[in-house]
Coordinates of C-alpha atoms in Angstrom, one line a residue:
X40 CA -4.9 7.4 -21.0
X41 CA -2.9 10.4 -22.1
X42 CA 0.1 9.8 -24.3
X43 CA 3.6 10.7 -23.3
X44 CA 5.0 13.7 -25.2
X45 CA 8.0 13.2 -27.6
X46 CA 10.1 15.4 -25.5
X47 CA 9.6 13.3 -22.4
X48 CA 10.5 10.2 -24.3
X49 CA 13.8 11.8 -25.3
X50 CA 14.5 12.6 -21.7
X51 CA 14.2 8.9 -20.9
X52 CA 16.8 8.1 -23.6
X53 CA 19.1 10.9 -22.4
X54 CA 19.4 9.5 -18.9
X55 CA 20.1 5.9 -19.9
X56 CA 23.8 6.6 -19.5
X57 CA 23.2 7.2 -15.8
X58 CA 21.9 3.7 -15.2
X59 CA 24.0 1.0 -13.5
X60 CA 21.8 -2.0 -13.4
X61 CA 22.9 -5.4 -12.3
X62 CA 22.4 -8.0 -15.1
X63 CA 21.0 -10.6 -12.8
X64 CA 20.4 -9.5 -9.2
X65 CA 20.9 -12.3 -6.7
X66 CA 17.9 -13.4 -4.7
X67 CA 17.8 -12.9 -1.0
X68 CA 18.7 -15.9 1.2
X69 CA 15.4 -15.7 3.1
X70 CA 12.4 -13.6 4.0
X71 CA 10.5 -13.4 7.2
X72 CA 6.8 -14.1 7.3
X73 CA 5.2 -11.3 9.2
X74 CA 1.6 -12.6 9.4
X75 CA 1.5 -15.9 11.2
X76 CA -2.2 -16.8 10.7
X77 CA -1.7 -20.5 10.5
X78 CA -0.7 -21.1 14.1
X79 CA -3.0 -21.4 17.1
X80 CA -2.8 -18.6 19.6
X81 CA -0.5 -16.6 17.4
X82 CA -2.7 -13.5 17.5
X83 CA -3.0 -11.9 20.9
X84 CA -4.6 -8.7 22.3
X85 CA -2.5 -5.7 23.3
X86 CA -2.4 -7.1 26.9
X87 CA -1.7 -10.7 25.9
X88 CA -5.3 -11.9 26.3
X89 CA -7.4 -13.4 23.6
X90 CA -11.0 -13.6 22.4
X91 CA -13.1 -15.2 19.7
X92 CA -11.8 -12.9 17.0
X93 CA -8.2 -13.3 17.8
X94 CA -8.6 -17.1 18.1
X95 CA -10.1 -17.1 14.7
X96 CA -7.4 -14.8 13.3
X97 CA -4.7 -17.2 14.5
X98 CA -5.7 -20.0 12.1
X99 CA -8.0 -18.1 9.6
X100 CA -5.4 -18.0 6.8
X101 CA -7.3 -15.1 5.2
X102 CA -5.8 -12.3 3.1
X103 CA -3.5 -9.6 4.3
X104 CA -2.4 -6.8 2.1
X105 CA -1.4 -3.1 2.0
X106 CA 1.5 -3.6 4.4
X107 CA 3.2 -0.8 6.3
X108 CA 6.5 -1.0 8.2
X109 CA 8.4 1.3 10.6
X110 CA 11.9 0.7 12.0
X111 CA 12.4 2.2 15.5
X112 CA 15.2 4.8 15.6
X113 CA 15.3 4.3 19.4
X114 CA 16.2 0.6 18.9
X115 CA 16.5 -0.6 15.2
X116 CA 16.0 -4.2 16.3
X117 CA 12.4 -3.3 17.0
X118 CA 10.2 -3.1 13.9
X119 CA 6.5 -2.6 13.6
X120 CA 4.3 -3.6 10.6
X121 CA 0.7 -3.5 9.7
X122 CA -1.8 -4.5 7.1
X123 CA -5.4 -4.7 6.0
X124 CA -6.2 -7.8 8.0
X125 CA -9.2 -9.9 6.8
X126 CA -9.2 -12.5 9.5
X127 CA -12.3 -11.0 11.2
X128 CA -14.3 -12.4 8.3
X129 CA -14.0 -15.8 10.0
X130 CA -16.3 -14.6 12.8
X131 CA -18.7 -12.6 10.5
X132 CA -16.8 -9.4 10.6
X133 CA -15.0 -7.3 8.0
X134 CA -11.4 -6.1 7.4
X135 CA -9.5 -4.5 10.3
X136 CA -6.1 -3.0 11.0
X137 CA -3.6 -5.6 11.8
X138 CA -0.5 -4.7 13.8
X139 CA 2.7 -6.8 14.1
X140 CA 5.9 -6.3 16.1
X141 CA 9.4 -7.8 16.0
X142 CA 12.1 -7.3 18.6
X143 CA 14.8 -9.3 16.8
X144 CA 15.3 -7.3 13.6
X145 CA 12.4 -8.9 11.7
X146 CA 13.2 -12.5 12.3
X147 CA 10.1 -13.3 14.3
X148 CA 6.9 -11.5 14.8
X149 CA 4.0 -11.2 17.3
X150 CA 0.6 -10.5 15.7
X151 CA -2.4 -8.5 16.9
X152 CA -5.2 -6.2 15.9
X153 CA -5.6 -2.5 16.7
X154 CA -8.1 -2.3 19.6
X155 CA -11.7 -1.2 18.9
X156 CA -12.6 -3.9 16.3
X157 CA -16.2 -5.3 16.3
X158 CA -16.5 -7.7 19.2
X159 CA -13.6 -6.3 21.1
X160 CA -14.8 -6.2 24.7
X161 CA -11.4 -5.5 26.3
X162 CA -11.0 -2.2 28.2
X163 CA -9.0 -0.7 25.3
X164 CA -11.6 -1.9 22.8
X165 CA -14.6 -0.5 24.6
X166 CA -12.9 2.8 25.2
X167 CA -11.7 3.2 21.6
X168 CA -13.5 5.9 19.6
X169 CA -13.9 3.4 16.8
X170 CA -16.3 1.3 18.8
X171 CA -19.9 1.5 17.6
X172 CA -18.9 4.0 14.9
X173 CA -17.2 1.9 12.1
X174 CA -16.9 -1.9 11.5
X175 CA -14.1 -1.9 8.9
X176 CA -10.6 -0.5 9.1
X177 CA -7.6 -0.4 6.8
X178 CA -5.0 1.7 4.9
X179 CA -2.4 1.3 7.6
X180 CA 0.5 3.7 7.9
X181 CA 2.9 4.2 10.8
X182 CA 6.1 5.8 12.1
X183 CA 8.1 5.9 15.4
X184 CA 9.4 9.0 17.1
X185 CA 13.0 9.1 18.6
X186 CA 11.8 8.0 22.0
X187 CA 10.2 4.7 20.7
X188 CA 6.6 5.8 20.5
X189 CA 4.8 4.2 17.6
X190 CA 2.0 6.0 15.9
X191 CA -0.3 3.9 13.7
X192 CA -2.7 5.7 11.4
X193 CA -5.7 4.1 9.6
X194 CA -9.1 4.8 8.2
X195 CA -12.3 3.4 9.7
X196 CA -15.6 3.1 7.8
X197 CA -18.8 1.2 7.1
X198 CA -19.6 -0.3 3.8
X199 CA -23.2 0.6 4.3
X200 CA -24.8 3.7 5.7
X201 CA -23.5 5.5 7.6
X202 CA -20.2 5.2 5.7
X203 CA -18.2 7.7 8.0
X204 CA -14.7 7.5 6.5
X205 CA -12.9 8.7 9.6
X206 CA -9.1 8.7 10.2
X207 CA -7.6 7.6 13.5
X208 CA -4.2 7.2 15.1
X209 CA -3.4 4.5 17.7
X210 CA -0.4 5.3 19.9
X211 CA 1.9 2.5 21.3
X212 CA 4.6 3.4 23.9
X213 CA 7.8 1.7 25.2
X214 CA 9.2 0.9 21.7
X215 CA 5.8 0.0 20.4
X216 CA 5.1 -2.7 23.1
X217 CA 2.3 -1.0 25.0
X218 CA -1.0 0.3 23.6
X219 CA -1.8 3.7 25.0
X220 CA -4.8 5.3 23.1
X221 CA -6.6 5.8 19.9
X222 CA -7.5 9.4 18.7
X223 CA -9.8 10.5 16.0
X224 CA -7.9 12.7 13.6
X225 CA -10.7 13.8 11.2
X226 CA -14.3 12.8 10.7
X227 CA -16.1 11.9 7.5
X228 CA -19.7 12.8 6.7
X229 CA -21.9 9.8 7.7
X230 CA -23.6 9.3 4.4
X231 CA -23.0 7.4 1.2
X232 CA -22.4 10.6 -0.8
X233 CA -20.8 12.6 1.9
X234 CA -17.1 13.4 2.7
X235 CA -14.8 10.4 2.8
X236 CA -11.2 10.6 4.0
X237 CA -8.9 8.0 2.4
X238 CA -5.3 7.2 1.2
X239 CA -3.7 8.2 4.5
X240 CA 0.0 8.5 5.1
X241 CA 1.8 9.3 8.4
X242 CA 5.3 10.4 9.2
X243 CA 7.0 11.6 12.4
X244 CA 9.8 14.2 12.6
X245 CA 12.8 12.1 13.7
X246 CA 15.3 15.0 13.6
X247 CA 16.8 16.7 16.6
X248 CA 15.4 20.0 15.6
X249 CA 12.7 22.1 17.3
X250 CA 9.8 20.1 15.8
X251 CA 11.2 16.7 16.7
X252 CA 8.4 14.3 17.5
X253 CA 5.8 16.2 15.5
X254 CA 3.4 13.8 13.8
X255 CA 2.3 14.7 10.2
X256 CA -0.7 13.0 8.6
X257 CA -1.7 13.5 5.0
X258 CA -4.7 12.1 3.2
X259 CA -7.2 12.8 0.3
X260 CA -10.6 14.3 1.1
X261 CA -13.2 12.9 -1.2
X262 CA -16.2 15.4 -1.4
X263 CA -19.0 13.0 -2.3
X264 CA -19.7 12.6 -6.0
X265 CA -17.4 15.5 -7.2
X266 CA -14.1 14.6 -8.8
X267 CA -12.2 17.4 -7.1
X268 CA -10.4 15.7 -4.3
X269 CA -8.2 17.8 -2.0
X270 CA -5.0 16.7 -0.2
X271 CA -4.9 17.8 3.4
X272 CA -2.4 17.6 6.2
X273 CA -2.7 17.8 10.0
X274 CA -0.1 17.8 12.8
X275 CA 0.2 16.7 16.4
X276 CA 2.7 18.0 18.9
X277 CA 1.5 16.1 22.0
X278 CA 2.2 12.5 21.0
X279 CA -1.1 11.9 19.2
X280 CA -3.4 13.1 21.9
X281 CA -4.8 16.0 19.7
X282 CA -4.5 17.1 16.1
X283 CA -4.6 20.4 14.4
X284 CA -7.2 21.6 11.9
X285 CA -6.5 20.3 8.3
X286 CA -4.4 22.5 6.0
X287 CA -4.9 22.1 2.2
X288 CA -1.8 21.2 0.3
X289 CA -3.5 21.1 -3.1
X290 CA -6.3 23.2 -4.6
X291 CA -8.6 20.4 -5.6
X292 CA -8.5 21.1 -9.3
X293 CA -8.7 17.4 -10.2
X294 CA -8.7 13.9 -8.9
X295 CA -5.8 13.7 -6.5
X296 CA -4.7 10.5 -4.7
X297 CA -1.9 8.6 -2.9
X298 CA -0.3 11.2 -0.6
X299 CA 3.2 10.3 0.6
X300 CA 5.2 12.3 3.2
X301 CA 8.8 12.7 4.3
X302 CA 10.7 14.9 6.7
X303 CA 14.1 16.2 5.8
X304 CA 17.2 16.7 8.1
X305 CA 16.2 20.3 8.7
X306 CA 12.6 19.5 9.6
X307 CA 11.1 20.5 6.3
X308 CA 8.1 18.4 5.3
X309 CA 7.7 17.1 1.7
X310 CA 4.5 15.8 0.2
X311 CA 4.0 14.1 -3.1
X312 CA 0.9 12.9 -4.8
X313 CA -0.6 11.9 -8.2
X314 CA -3.4 13.5 -10.2
X315 CA -5.6 11.7 -12.7
X316 CA -6.7 12.9 -16.1
X317 CA -10.5 12.9 -16.0
X318 CA -11.5 15.9 -18.1
X319 CA -9.8 18.2 -20.6
X320 CA -8.4 20.6 -18.0
X321 CA -6.6 17.9 -16.0
X322 CA -3.7 15.5 -16.7
X323 CA -1.9 12.6 -15.1
X324 CA 1.0 14.2 -13.1
X325 CA 3.3 13.7 -10.2
X326 CA 3.3 16.7 -7.8
X327 CA 5.5 17.8 -4.8
X328 CA 5.0 20.5 -2.2
X329 CA 7.2 21.7 0.7
X330 CA 6.5 23.2 4.1
X331 CA 9.2 24.8 6.3
X332 CA 6.9 25.9 9.1
X333 CA 5.5 22.6 10.5
X334 CA 2.7 22.3 7.9
X335 CA 1.2 25.7 8.7
X336 CA 1.8 26.7 5.0
X337 CA 3.0 25.0 1.9
X338 CA 4.9 26.1 -1.2
X339 CA 3.2 26.3 -4.5
X340 CA 2.9 22.7 -5.7
X341 CA 5.4 21.7 -8.4
X342 CA 4.8 19.2 -11.2
X343 CA 7.8 17.0 -11.5
X344 CA 6.4 14.5 -14.0
X345 CA 3.8 15.8 -16.4
X346 CA 1.2 13.9 -18.5
X347 CA 2.7 10.5 -17.7
X348 CA 1.3 7.4 -19.3
X349 CA 0.0 5.7 -16.1
X350 CA 0.4 2.0 -15.4
X351 CA -3.2 1.5 -14.2
X352 CA -5.4 -1.6 -14.5
X353 CA -7.7 0.3 -16.8
X354 CA -4.9 0.4 -19.4
X355 CA -5.6 -3.4 -20.0
X356 CA -9.4 -3.4 -19.5
X357 CA -11.9 -0.7 -18.6
X358 CA -12.9 -2.6 -15.5
X359 CA -9.5 -2.0 -14.0
X360 CA -9.4 -5.5 -12.4
X361 CA -10.5 -8.8 -13.9
X362 CA -11.5 -12.2 -12.4
X363 CA -14.1 -14.8 -13.1
X364 CA -17.9 -14.9 -13.2
X365 CA -19.4 -11.4 -12.9
X366 CA -15.8 -10.1 -12.5
X367 CA -14.6 -11.6 -15.8
X368 CA -13.3 -9.2 -18.5
X369 CA -13.6 -9.5 -22.3
X370 CA -9.8 -9.6 -22.4
X371 CA -9.7 -13.0 -20.7
X372 CA -7.0 -11.7 -18.4
X373 CA -7.0 -12.0 -14.6
X374 CA -5.4 -9.4 -12.4
X375 CA -6.0 -7.1 -9.4
X376 CA -6.3 -3.4 -9.5
X377 CA -3.1 -1.4 -9.5
X378 CA -2.1 2.2 -10.4
X379 CA 1.0 4.4 -10.9
X380 CA 1.8 6.3 -7.7
X381 CA 4.7 8.3 -6.2
X382 CA 6.7 8.3 -2.9
X383 CA 9.2 10.7 -1.4
X384 CA 12.3 10.6 0.8
X385 CA 14.5 13.4 2.1
X386 CA 18.1 13.2 3.3
X387 CA 21.3 15.4 3.5
X388 CA 21.7 15.0 -0.3
X389 CA 18.2 16.4 -1.1
X390 CA 14.7 15.3 -1.9
X391 CA 14.0 12.1 -3.9
X392 CA 10.7 11.2 -5.5
X393 CA 10.1 7.8 -7.1
X394 CA 7.1 6.8 -9.2
X395 CA 6.2 4.3 -12.0
X396 CA 4.9 5.0 -15.5
X397 CA 4.7 3.4 -18.9
X398 CA 7.3 3.8 -21.5
X399 CA 6.1 4.4 -25.1
X400 CA 6.5 0.6 -25.5
X401 CA 3.9 0.1 -22.8
X402 CA 6.4 -1.3 -20.3
X403 CA 6.0 0.1 -16.7
X404 CA 9.3 1.3 -15.2
X405 CA 10.3 3.1 -12.0
X406 CA 11.7 6.6 -12.2
X407 CA 13.4 8.9 -9.6
X408 CA 13.9 12.6 -9.7
X409 CA 16.2 14.5 -7.3
X410 CA 16.2 18.0 -6.0
X411 CA 18.5 19.9 -3.5
X412 CA 15.5 21.6 -1.8
X413 CA 12.3 20.2 -3.2
X414 CA 11.5 23.4 -5.0
X415 CA 13.9 23.4 -8.0
X416 CA 14.2 20.2 -10.0
X417 CA 17.0 21.0 -12.5
X418 CA 17.9 17.5 -13.5
X419 CA 15.7 15.1 -15.5
X420 CA 14.1 11.9 -14.2
X421 CA 16.2 8.8 -14.1
X422 CA 14.9 5.4 -15.1
X423 CA 16.0 3.0 -12.4
X424 CA 16.8 0.1 -14.8
X425 CA 16.5 -1.3 -18.3
X426 CA 15.5 -4.9 -17.6
X427 CA 12.4 -6.4 -19.2
X428 CA 9.2 -6.7 -17.2
X429 CA 6.9 -4.3 -15.4
X430 CA 7.7 -2.4 -12.2
X431 CA 5.0 -0.9 -10.0
X432 CA 4.1 0.2 -6.4
X433 CA 7.4 1.9 -5.6
X434 CA 8.4 3.2 -2.2
X435 CA 11.5 5.0 -1.1
X436 CA 13.5 5.7 2.1
X437 CA 17.0 6.9 3.1
X438 CA 19.4 6.3 5.9
X439 CA 23.2 5.9 6.4
X440 CA 23.9 7.6 3.1
X441 CA 22.0 5.1 1.1
X442 CA 18.7 5.7 -0.7
X443 CA 16.6 2.6 -1.1
X444 CA 13.6 2.2 -3.4
X445 CA 11.6 -1.1 -3.6
X446 CA 9.0 -2.2 -6.1
X447 CA 7.2 -5.2 -7.6
X448 CA 9.1 -6.4 -10.6
X449 CA 8.2 -9.1 -13.3
X450 CA 11.5 -9.4 -15.1
X451 CA 11.5 -13.2 -14.7
X452 CA 8.1 -13.6 -16.3
X453 CA 8.6 -15.8 -19.4
X454 CA 5.3 -14.6 -20.8
X455 CA 6.0 -10.9 -20.2
X456 CA 4.4 -8.5 -22.7
X457 CA 4.1 -4.7 -22.3
X458 CA 0.5 -5.2 -23.4
X459 CA -0.4 -7.5 -20.5
X460 CA -0.4 -7.2 -16.7
X461 CA 2.3 -9.4 -15.1
X462 CA 1.7 -13.1 -14.6
X463 CA -0.6 -13.6 -17.6
X464 CA 0.2 -15.6 -20.7
X465 CA -1.2 -14.5 -24.1
X466 CA -4.0 -17.1 -23.6
X467 CA -4.9 -15.5 -20.2
X468 CA -3.5 -18.3 -18.1
X469 CA -1.1 -18.3 -15.1
X470 CA 2.5 -17.8 -16.1
X471 CA 3.9 -18.8 -12.7
X472 CA 5.3 -17.1 -9.6
X473 CA 7.0 -14.4 -11.6
X474 CA 6.7 -11.3 -9.5
X475 CA 9.6 -10.4 -7.1
X476 CA 10.5 -7.4 -4.9
X477 CA 13.5 -5.6 -6.2
X478 CA 15.5 -3.1 -4.1
X479 CA 17.4 -0.3 -6.0
X480 CA 20.0 1.6 -4.0
X481 CA 21.9 4.8 -4.5
X482 CA 24.9 6.0 -2.5
X483 CA 25.5 9.2 -4.6
X484 CA 22.3 11.2 -3.9
X485 CA 20.1 9.3 -6.4
X486 CA 22.4 9.8 -9.4
X487 CA 23.2 6.1 -10.0
X488 CA 21.5 2.9 -8.8
X489 CA 22.3 -0.8 -8.4
X490 CA 19.7 -3.5 -7.7
X491 CA 19.2 -6.8 -5.8
X492 CA 16.3 -9.1 -5.6
X493 CA 14.8 -9.1 -2.1
X494 CA 12.3 -12.0 -2.4
X495 CA 13.5 -15.5 -1.9
X496 CA 10.3 -16.9 -3.6
X497 CA 8.3 -15.2 -6.3
X498 CA 4.6 -14.5 -6.3
X499 CA 1.7 -14.3 -8.7
X500 CA -0.6 -11.5 -7.6
X501 CA -3.5 -12.7 -9.8
X502 CA -5.1 -15.4 -7.7
X503 CA -8.9 -15.3 -7.6
X504 CA -9.0 -15.3 -3.9
X505 CA -10.0 -12.0 -2.4
X506 CA -12.8 -12.4 0.2
X507 CA -15.5 -14.7 -1.1
X508 CA -15.4 -13.1 -4.5
X509 CA -13.8 -14.4 -7.7
X510 CA -11.3 -11.6 -8.2
X511 CA -7.9 -10.6 -6.7
X512 CA -7.0 -7.7 -4.5
X513 CA -3.4 -7.2 -3.4
X514 CA -3.7 -3.7 -2.0
X515 CA -2.5 -0.3 -3.3
X516 CA 1.1 -0.2 -1.9
X517 CA 4.1 -1.8 -0.3
X518 CA 6.5 -0.1 2.2
X519 CA 10.1 0.5 3.1
X520 CA 11.4 2.1 6.3
X521 CA 15.0 3.3 7.0
X522 CA 16.7 4.6 10.1
X523 CA 20.4 4.6 11.0
X524 CA 21.3 1.0 11.4
X525 CA 18.5 -0.7 9.5
X526 CA 16.5 -0.5 6.3
X527 CA 13.5 -2.9 6.1
X528 CA 10.8 -3.6 3.5
X529 CA 7.4 -5.3 3.6
X530 CA 5.2 -6.5 0.8
X531 CA 2.1 -8.6 0.0
X532 CA 3.2 -12.1 -1.0
X533 CA 1.3 -15.1 -2.4
X534 CA 3.8 -17.9 -1.8
X535 CA 1.5 -19.5 0.7
X536 CA -1.7 -19.5 -1.4
X537 CA -2.9 -23.0 -2.1
X538 CA -4.1 -23.6 -5.7
X539 CA -7.1 -25.7 -6.4
X540 CA -10.3 -26.1 -8.5
X541 CA -13.2 -23.8 -8.2
X542 CA -16.3 -26.0 -8.3
X543 CA -18.4 -23.1 -9.6
X544 CA -16.7 -23.0 -12.9
X545 CA -17.4 -24.6 -16.3
X546 CA -15.4 -24.5 -19.4
X547 CA -17.1 -21.3 -20.5
X548 CA -16.3 -19.7 -17.2
X549 CA -12.5 -19.5 -17.5
X550 CA -12.0 -23.0 -16.0
X551 CA -8.4 -24.0 -16.2
X552 CA -6.8 -20.6 -16.3
X553 CA -4.5 -21.6 -13.4
X554 CA -5.7 -18.8 -11.1
X555 CA -8.2 -20.8 -9.1
X556 CA -7.5 -21.6 -5.4
X557 CA -8.4 -24.3 -3.0
X558 CA -12.1 -24.0 -1.9
X559 CA -13.0 -27.7 -1.4
X560 CA -16.1 -28.3 0.7
X561 CA -17.7 -24.9 0.0
X562 CA -21.4 -24.9 -0.6
X563 CA -22.5 -23.0 -3.7
X564 CA -25.9 -21.9 -5.0
X565 CA -26.5 -24.0 -8.2
X566 CA -27.3 -22.6 -11.6
X567 CA -25.9 -19.2 -10.7
X568 CA -22.5 -19.3 -12.3
X569 CA -22.6 -16.3 -14.6
X570 CA -25.7 -14.6 -13.4
X571 CA -25.5 -11.0 -12.3
X572 CA -26.8 -12.1 -8.9
X573 CA -23.8 -14.5 -8.6
X574 CA -23.7 -16.0 -5.0
X575 CA -20.4 -16.9 -3.4
X576 CA -20.0 -18.9 -0.2
X577 CA -20.5 -17.0 3.0
X578 CA -17.4 -15.2 4.3
X579 CA -17.7 -17.3 7.5
X580 CA -17.6 -20.6 5.6
X581 CA -14.8 -22.6 7.2
X582 CA -13.7 -24.1 3.9
X583 CA -12.3 -20.7 3.0
X584 CA -9.6 -21.1 5.7
X585 CA -7.8 -23.9 3.9
X586 CA -5.2 -21.7 2.3
X587 CA -6.9 -20.5 -0.9
X588 CA -6.9 -16.9 0.5
X589 CA -3.6 -17.2 2.3
X590 CA -1.8 -14.1 0.9
X591 CA 0.6 -12.9 3.7
X592 CA 2.8 -10.0 4.5
X593 CA 6.5 -10.8 4.2
X594 CA 9.5 -8.6 5.0
X595 CA 13.3 -8.5 4.8
X596 CA 16.4 -6.4 5.6
X597 CA 17.5 -4.3 2.6

């Protein structure tokens, strides 16, 4: 990992006087559980019907992660959310795109799947362009237009040949209540080493200007084995029926990932992304570009954070994520994959980009940088707070004169060390539910910030419960949405995960680290604990629905 320059460290010290952190942010009174996968008949199809998959999803208690959320500007009491939904594993399937809707400001939620999943025989399912093309879907992203249409973007792929890697958008009308159609946006090459489209982000122009209602979708185009990813953007001006040809935002000079988009009050589109240092000519940077003509052309990309010290899982172990068995790391730590990334918001005060990076001490903190127009960035980055603990997965939105950034935060971790991922003691054991969601707010254009704790219950994101493997995966992002009248955030939460004892473990296999989950009754292959051919229970084994995988999506007003 590249080292931060001395001059950049001095910038951090120079802006400390701008900080206004709260010494002990009060916890939120309550959060709403978005994914109700422990109640019979809680998952229903777009038309209210059910099938074997939805019946299994209702009580599957499988993992959900990578949440998205969109507040409806037409009616702020209507909120849509989504996630990577693993409930199809209970009927022999894979991950799919979950969609959830609230009509009471996020207090209660209805749950469903985007039509077109394997086994979906409904009229919408059989007519979906995903049917017979891909058997796994995820990376959800969504936004409403001013008339209450919801646009839900996702990738769809196969884990085996042909891999595809297509991007689709599902359209829901009448304040997101009624499914209308799914449209393919871009097609990947159907081969293992072909083009794969990933890390998708969608935003709708919610202004009253000439491009109001225009859908913008940005993603990263992975060209097979080459490490020269390109960030591309398309548009739709007919409510998601058709999409333009892709326009390159970046030049593909390195590994580029995690596009995030925002539309300003004048209709300008802003895109931010991160690059990775993978050879001498590249570095780990945060970039921004602007378009004033509806994504027909873009400004020369600007680096607003150069050669950052990234808070990536690889900083703690080359594997980037660590569990048990064949997923164990020499460090003895247990944690999911994570990475530094950026997000952008635009409002009457300007353009605001948030990201996280490591200080010289090793601590990961959230930073924001502000610009009047997205082209000139005359003021330095501002560190959002000075509390102990790591911060990561930031997102940002703005409405009603308030900019809101949310992120995971481990300031309550009694075992915190800048040299360890959150939730691990020095001995590599579970340090408790020490990860919260913090909301930082600014009412002066991003100059000063105050904080509150959003979560009413903490999480530990290191449970060895992802799929039937012995490692953790909590996704690559969380989400916040803001329109006049409401700001709402969603995140992956582990408060419902049931701990237990893994019968596959011995003392030499990290037994007793405190990250094992309930899997009683599962049948395992004997004498195969640490072998490279390690065999886990089938993903359809009913014992895996006892709560050991029950990470859920939670949300709350901000």
